[in-house]
Short mmCIF file of C-alpha atoms in Angstrom, two decimals:
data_model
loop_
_atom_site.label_atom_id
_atom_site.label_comp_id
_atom_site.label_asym_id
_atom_site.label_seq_id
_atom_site.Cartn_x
_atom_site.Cartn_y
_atom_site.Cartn_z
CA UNK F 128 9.87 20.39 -20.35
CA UNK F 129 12.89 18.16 -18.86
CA UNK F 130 12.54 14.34 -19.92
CA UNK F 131 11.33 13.20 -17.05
CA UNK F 132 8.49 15.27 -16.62
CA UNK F 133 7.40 14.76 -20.51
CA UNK F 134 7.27 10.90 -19.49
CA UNK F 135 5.10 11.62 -16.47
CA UNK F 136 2.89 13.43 -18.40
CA UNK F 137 2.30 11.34 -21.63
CA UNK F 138 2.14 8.19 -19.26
CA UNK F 139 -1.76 7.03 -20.10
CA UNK F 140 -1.82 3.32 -21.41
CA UNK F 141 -0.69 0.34 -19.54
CA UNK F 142 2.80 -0.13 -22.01
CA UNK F 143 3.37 3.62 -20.88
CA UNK F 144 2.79 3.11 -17.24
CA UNK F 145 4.95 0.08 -17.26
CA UNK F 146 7.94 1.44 -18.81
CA UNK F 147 8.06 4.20 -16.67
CA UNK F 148 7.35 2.82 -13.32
CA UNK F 149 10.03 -0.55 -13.93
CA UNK F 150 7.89 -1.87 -10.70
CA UNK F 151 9.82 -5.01 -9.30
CA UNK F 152 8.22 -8.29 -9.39
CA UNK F 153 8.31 -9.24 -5.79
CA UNK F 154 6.74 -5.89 -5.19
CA UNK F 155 4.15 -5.86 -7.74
CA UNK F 156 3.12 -9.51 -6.58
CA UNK F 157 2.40 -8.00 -3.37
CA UNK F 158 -0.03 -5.43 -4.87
CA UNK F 159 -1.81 -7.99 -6.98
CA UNK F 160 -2.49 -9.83 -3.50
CA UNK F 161 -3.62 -6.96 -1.91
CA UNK F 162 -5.64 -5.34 -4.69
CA UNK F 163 -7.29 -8.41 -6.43
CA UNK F 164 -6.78 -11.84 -4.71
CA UNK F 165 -7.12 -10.37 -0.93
CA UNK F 166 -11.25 -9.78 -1.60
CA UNK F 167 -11.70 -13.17 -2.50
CA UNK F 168 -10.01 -14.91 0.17
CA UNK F 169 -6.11 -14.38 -0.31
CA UNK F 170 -5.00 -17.36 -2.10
CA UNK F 171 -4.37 -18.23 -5.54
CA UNK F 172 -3.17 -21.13 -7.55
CA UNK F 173 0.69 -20.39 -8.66
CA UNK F 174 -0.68 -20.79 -12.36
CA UNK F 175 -3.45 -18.35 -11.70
CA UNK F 176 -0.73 -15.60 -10.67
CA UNK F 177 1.54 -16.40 -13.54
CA UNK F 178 -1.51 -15.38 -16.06
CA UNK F 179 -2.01 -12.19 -14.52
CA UNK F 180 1.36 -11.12 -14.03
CA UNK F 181 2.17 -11.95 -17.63
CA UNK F 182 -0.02 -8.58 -17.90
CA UNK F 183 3.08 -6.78 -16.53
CA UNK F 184 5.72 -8.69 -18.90
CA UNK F 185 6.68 -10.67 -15.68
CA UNK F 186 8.10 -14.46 -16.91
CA UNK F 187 6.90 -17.68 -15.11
CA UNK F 188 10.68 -18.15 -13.91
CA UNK F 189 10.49 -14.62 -11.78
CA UNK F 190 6.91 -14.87 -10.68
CA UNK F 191 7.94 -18.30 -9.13
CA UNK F 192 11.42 -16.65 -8.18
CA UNK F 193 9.40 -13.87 -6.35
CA UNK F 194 7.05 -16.12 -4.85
CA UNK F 195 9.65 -18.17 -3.60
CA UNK F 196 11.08 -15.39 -1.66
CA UNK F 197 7.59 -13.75 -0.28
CA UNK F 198 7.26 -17.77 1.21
CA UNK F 199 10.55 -16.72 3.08
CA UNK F 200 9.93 -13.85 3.93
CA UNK F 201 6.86 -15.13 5.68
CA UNK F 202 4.22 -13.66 3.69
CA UNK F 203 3.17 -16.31 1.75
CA UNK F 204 2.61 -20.04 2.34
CA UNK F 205 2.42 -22.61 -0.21
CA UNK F 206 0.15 -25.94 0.09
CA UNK F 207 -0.17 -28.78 -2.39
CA UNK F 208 -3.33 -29.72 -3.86
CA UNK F 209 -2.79 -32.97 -6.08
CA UNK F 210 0.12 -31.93 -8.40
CA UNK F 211 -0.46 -27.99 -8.12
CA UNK F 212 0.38 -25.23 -5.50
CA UNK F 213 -1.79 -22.76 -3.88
CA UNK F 214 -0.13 -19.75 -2.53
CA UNK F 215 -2.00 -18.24 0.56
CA UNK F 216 -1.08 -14.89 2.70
CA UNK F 217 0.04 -16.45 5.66
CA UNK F 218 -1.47 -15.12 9.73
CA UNK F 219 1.20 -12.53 10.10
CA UNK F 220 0.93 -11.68 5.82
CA UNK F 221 -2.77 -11.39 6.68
CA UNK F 222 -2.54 -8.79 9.56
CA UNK F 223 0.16 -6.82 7.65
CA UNK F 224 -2.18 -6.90 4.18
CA UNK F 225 -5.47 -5.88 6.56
CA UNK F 226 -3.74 -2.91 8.00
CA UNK F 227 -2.47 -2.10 4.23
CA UNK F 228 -6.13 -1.91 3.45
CA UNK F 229 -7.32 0.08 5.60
CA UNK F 230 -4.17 2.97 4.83
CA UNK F 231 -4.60 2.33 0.88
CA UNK F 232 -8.61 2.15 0.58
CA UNK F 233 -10.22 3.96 3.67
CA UNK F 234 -13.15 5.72 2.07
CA UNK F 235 -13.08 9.44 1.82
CA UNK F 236 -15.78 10.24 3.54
CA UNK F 237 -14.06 8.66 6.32
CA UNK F 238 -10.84 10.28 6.22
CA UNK F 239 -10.61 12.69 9.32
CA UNK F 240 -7.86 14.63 10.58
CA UNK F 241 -5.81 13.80 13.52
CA UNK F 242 -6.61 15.36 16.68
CA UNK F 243 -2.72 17.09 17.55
CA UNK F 244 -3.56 17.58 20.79
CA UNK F 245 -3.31 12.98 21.19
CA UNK F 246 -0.75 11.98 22.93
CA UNK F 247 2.38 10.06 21.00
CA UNK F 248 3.38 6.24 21.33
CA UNK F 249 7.07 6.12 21.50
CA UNK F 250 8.64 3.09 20.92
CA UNK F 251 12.14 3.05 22.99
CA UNK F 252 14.37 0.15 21.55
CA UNK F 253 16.64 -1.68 24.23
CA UNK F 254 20.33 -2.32 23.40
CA UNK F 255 19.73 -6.20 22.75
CA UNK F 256 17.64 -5.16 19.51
CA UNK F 257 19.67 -5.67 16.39
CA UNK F 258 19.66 -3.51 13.16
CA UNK F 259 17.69 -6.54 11.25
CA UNK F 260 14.84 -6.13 14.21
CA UNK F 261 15.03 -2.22 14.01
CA UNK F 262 14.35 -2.72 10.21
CA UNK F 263 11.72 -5.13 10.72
CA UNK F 264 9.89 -3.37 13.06
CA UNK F 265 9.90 -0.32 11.21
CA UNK F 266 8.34 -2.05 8.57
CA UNK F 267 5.65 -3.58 10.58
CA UNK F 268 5.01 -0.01 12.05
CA UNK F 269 5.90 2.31 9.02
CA UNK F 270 1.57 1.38 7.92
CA UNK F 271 0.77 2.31 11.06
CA UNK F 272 1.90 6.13 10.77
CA UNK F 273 5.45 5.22 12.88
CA UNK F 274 8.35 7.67 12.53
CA UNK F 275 12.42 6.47 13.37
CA UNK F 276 13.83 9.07 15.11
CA UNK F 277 17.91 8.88 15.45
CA UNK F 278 18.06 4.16 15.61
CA UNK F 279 16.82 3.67 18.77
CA UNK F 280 13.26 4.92 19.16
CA UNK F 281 9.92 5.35 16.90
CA UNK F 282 6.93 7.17 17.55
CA UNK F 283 3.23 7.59 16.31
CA UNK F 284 -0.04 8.73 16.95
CA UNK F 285 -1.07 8.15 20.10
CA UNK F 286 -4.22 6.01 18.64
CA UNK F 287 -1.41 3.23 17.35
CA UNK F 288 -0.66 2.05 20.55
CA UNK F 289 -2.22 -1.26 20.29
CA UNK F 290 -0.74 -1.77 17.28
CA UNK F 291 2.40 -1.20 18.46
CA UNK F 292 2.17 -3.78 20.91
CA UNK F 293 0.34 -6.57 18.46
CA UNK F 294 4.01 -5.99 16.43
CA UNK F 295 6.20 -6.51 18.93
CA UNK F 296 4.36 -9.24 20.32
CA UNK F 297 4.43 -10.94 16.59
CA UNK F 298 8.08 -9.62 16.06
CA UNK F 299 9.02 -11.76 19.44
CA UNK F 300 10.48 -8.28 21.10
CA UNK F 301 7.98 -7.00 23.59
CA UNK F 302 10.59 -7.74 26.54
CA UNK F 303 13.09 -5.69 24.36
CA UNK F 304 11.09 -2.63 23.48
CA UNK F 305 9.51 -0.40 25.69
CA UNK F 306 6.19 1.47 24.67
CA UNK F 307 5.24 5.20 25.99
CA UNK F 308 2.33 7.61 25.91
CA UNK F 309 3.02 11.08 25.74
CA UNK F 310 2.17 14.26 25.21
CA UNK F 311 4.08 16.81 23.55
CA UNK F 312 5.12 20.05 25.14
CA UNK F 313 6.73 21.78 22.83
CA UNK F 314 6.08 25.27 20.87
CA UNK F 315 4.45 23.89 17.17
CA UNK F 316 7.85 24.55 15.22
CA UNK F 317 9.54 22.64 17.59
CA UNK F 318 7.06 19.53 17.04
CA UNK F 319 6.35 20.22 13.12
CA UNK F 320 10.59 19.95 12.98
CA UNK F 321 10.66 16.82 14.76
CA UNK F 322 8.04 15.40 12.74
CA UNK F 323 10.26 16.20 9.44
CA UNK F 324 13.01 14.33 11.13
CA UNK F 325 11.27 11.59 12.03
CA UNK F 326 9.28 10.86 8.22
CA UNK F 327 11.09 13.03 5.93
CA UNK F 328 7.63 14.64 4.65
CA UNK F 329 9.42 17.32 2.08
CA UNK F 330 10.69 13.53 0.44
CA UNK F 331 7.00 11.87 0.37
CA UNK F 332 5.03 15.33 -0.69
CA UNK F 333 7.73 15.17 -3.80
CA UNK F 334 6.61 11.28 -4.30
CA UNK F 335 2.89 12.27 -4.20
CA UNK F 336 3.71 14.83 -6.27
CA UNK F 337 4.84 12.97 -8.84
CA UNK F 338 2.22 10.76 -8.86
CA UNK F 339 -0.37 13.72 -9.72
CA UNK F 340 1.75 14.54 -12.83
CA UNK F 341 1.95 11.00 -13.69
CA UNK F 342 -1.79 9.75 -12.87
CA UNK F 343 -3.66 12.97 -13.91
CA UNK F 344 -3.44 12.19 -17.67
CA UNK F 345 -4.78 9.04 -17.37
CA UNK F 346 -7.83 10.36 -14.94
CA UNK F 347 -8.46 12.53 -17.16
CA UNK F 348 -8.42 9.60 -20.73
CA UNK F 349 -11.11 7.92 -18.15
CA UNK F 350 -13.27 10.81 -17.71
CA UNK F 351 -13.80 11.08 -21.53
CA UNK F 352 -17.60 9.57 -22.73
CA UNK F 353 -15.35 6.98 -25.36
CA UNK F 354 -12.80 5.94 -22.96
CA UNK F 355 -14.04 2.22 -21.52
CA UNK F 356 -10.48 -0.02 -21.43
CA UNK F 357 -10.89 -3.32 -21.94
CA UNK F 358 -11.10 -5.46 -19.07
CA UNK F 359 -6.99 -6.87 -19.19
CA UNK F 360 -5.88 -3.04 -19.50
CA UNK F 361 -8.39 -2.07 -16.96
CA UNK F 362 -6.77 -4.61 -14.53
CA UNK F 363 -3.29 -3.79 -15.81
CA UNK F 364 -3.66 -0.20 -15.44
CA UNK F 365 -5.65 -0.92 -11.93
CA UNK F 366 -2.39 -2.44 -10.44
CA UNK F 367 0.07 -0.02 -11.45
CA UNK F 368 -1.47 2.78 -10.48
CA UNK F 369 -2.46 1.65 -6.90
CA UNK F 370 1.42 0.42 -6.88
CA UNK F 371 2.42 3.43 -7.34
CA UNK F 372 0.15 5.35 -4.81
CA UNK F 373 0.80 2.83 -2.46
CA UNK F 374 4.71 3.38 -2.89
CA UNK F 375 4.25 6.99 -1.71
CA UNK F 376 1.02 6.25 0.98
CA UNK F 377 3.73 4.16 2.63
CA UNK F 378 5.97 6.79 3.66
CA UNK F 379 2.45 8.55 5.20
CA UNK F 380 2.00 9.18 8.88
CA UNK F 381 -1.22 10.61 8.33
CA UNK F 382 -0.24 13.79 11.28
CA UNK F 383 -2.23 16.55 12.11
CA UNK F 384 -2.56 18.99 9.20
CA UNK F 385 -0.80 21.67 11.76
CA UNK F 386 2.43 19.61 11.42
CA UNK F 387 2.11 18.90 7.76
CA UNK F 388 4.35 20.89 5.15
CA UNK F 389 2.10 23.71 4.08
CA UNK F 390 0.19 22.49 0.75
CA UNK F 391 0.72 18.81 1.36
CA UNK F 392 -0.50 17.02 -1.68
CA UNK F 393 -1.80 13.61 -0.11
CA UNK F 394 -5.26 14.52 -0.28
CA UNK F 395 -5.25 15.30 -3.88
CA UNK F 396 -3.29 12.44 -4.85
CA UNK F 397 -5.66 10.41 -2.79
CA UNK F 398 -8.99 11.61 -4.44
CA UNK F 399 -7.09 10.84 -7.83
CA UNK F 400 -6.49 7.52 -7.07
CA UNK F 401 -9.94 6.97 -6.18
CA UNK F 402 -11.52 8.29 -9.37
CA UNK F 403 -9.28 6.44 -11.60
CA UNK F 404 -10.38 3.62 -8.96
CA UNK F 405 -13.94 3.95 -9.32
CA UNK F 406 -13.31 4.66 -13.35
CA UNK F 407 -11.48 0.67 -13.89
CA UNK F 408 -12.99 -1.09 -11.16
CA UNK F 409 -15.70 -3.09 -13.07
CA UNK F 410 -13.69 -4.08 -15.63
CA UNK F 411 -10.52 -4.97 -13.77
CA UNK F 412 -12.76 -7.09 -11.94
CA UNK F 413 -14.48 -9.17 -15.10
CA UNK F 414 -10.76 -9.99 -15.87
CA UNK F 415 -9.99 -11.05 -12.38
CA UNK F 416 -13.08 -13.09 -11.91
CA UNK F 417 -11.99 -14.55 -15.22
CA UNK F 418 -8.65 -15.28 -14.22
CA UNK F 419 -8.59 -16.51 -11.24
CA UNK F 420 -10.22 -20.06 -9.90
CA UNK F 421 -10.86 -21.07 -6.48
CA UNK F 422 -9.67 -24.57 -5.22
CA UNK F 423 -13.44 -25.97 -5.68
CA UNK F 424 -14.04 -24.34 -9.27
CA UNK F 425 -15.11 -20.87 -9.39
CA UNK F 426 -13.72 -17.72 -7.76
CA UNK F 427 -15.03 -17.42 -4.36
CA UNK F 428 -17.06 -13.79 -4.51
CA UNK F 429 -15.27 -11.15 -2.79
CA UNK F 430 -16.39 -10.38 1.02
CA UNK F 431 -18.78 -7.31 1.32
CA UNK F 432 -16.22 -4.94 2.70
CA UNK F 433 -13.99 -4.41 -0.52
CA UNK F 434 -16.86 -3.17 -2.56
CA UNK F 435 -16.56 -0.41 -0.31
CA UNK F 436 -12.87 0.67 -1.48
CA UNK F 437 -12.56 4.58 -1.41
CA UNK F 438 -16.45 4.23 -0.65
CA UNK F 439 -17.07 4.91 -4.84
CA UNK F 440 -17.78 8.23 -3.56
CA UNK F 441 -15.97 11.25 -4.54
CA UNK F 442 -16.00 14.70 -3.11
CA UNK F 443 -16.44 18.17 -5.86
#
């Protein structure tokens, strides 16, 4: 067994998971707002965040370094309350975090498969649109299932069409894009090749890959009768491992299984992720609620819809 695998497979406590993921800060802060201060409202007080990341060896300088930089990037906007700061996702953080959701926690029972006969949205970019744009708004697409093909046009599922335009619209480039519907006529090959092109699927069936060799031990420490973490670990090990499968989800169109590589792995990484879910989720949450503090006291309760992540219901 090479190195790497043997780390991927002995890769069941939190220290473990940590040292072999090396997640960034900036990054990781982004899946703690997602994953535990989204449900209750999105905003947390900068001391709040420093706690929990100090579960991930993260120091108070980078968390503030990192948060810094998310406020720049527009994700993140601090206020002032007396003589502390309260970091909130900002409108356009918000939309991008919602449609995040949806991709990351859809229940299973919900997951269908694309219809391929739906026509595309193509995305045709206009000279005037500058690599920095290009990047951005394959960024703000990439959740929505987009493809680049070649650097001047991206395309999706015909159902992401209003997306499409609430991004370009946000972006500021709707007079410099132009959006299609199509259908394809093309023999199958010919599509299924283009699609490779466009997301690089041999690359993210190798990243979900790897996060069934790395995950499955630990599913399988959960599923024993003695195995309860306690609630830090729980949240610790919570985080990193819906980092990681969010790292390879990203890279996801979610196409018709007819122009998927044959044995794509996404729906077995995804029902792994949900029982190791479902396995932490009460405890990860006793140390959230216990960490965090909303700006009137206690932690706001979180809204209805996030008890409902992966649905808590998985298949045989």
């Amino acid at each position: 067994m090479s190195v790497a695998r043997k780390l991927e497979s002995d890769t069941t406590d939190a220290a473990a998971l940590l040292a072999a993921l090396k997640p960034r800060a900036k990054s990781l802060i982004v899946t703690v707002y997602g994953d535990a201060i989204l449900p209750h409202g999105g905003e947390a007080w900068l001391g709040d965040l420093i706690r929990l990341m100090e579960c991930f060896g993260i120091s108070e300088r980078l968390v503030r370094t990192s948060v810094f930089r998310l406020t720049q990037d527009g994700v993140l906007a601090a206020r002032q309350v007396g003589r502390r700061s309260i970091y909130a996702l900002t409108p356009g953080g918000r939309r991008a975090f919602d449609a995040a959701q949806r991709k990351i926690y859809a229940p299973l029972t919900e997951r269908r498969d694309p219809d391929e006969n739906a026509p595309w949205t193509i995305a045709l970019l206009g000279g005037s649109v500058d690599a920095e744009q290009r990047d951005a708004l394959h960024r703000e697409l990439g959740w929505a299932g987009f493809g680049m093909l070649g650097t001047q046009a991206l395309i999706g599922t015909g159902s992401d069409l209003q997306r499409a335009k609430d991004s370009l619209t946000t972006l500021g480039l709707e007079d410099r894009v132009t959006l299609f519907e199509a259908t394809a006529n093309s023999a199958a090959g010919t599509l299924r090749a283009l699609c490779h092109e466009a997301w690089h699927l041999d690359a993210t069936d190798q990243d979900y890959r790897a996060f069934i060799r790395r995950f499955t031990p630990l599913r399988d420490r959960l599923l024993a009768p003695s195995e309860k973490p306690a609630p830090k670990e729980a949240f610790t090990l919570r985080i990193l491992m819906i980092h990681a499968y969010r790292r390879a989800l990203l890279r996801d169109p979610g196409l018709p299984t007819p122009l998927m590589p044959d044995n794509w792995s996404g729906r077995t990484a995804r029902q792994l992720a949900a029982e190791i879910y479902d396995n932490l989720q009460y405890n990860a949450q006793d140390f959230v609620e216990t960490g965090l503090h909303g700006t009137d006291g206690p932690l706001p309760p979180s809204a209805p819809q996030f008890s409902a992540r992966f649905l808590r219901l998985i298949p045989d």
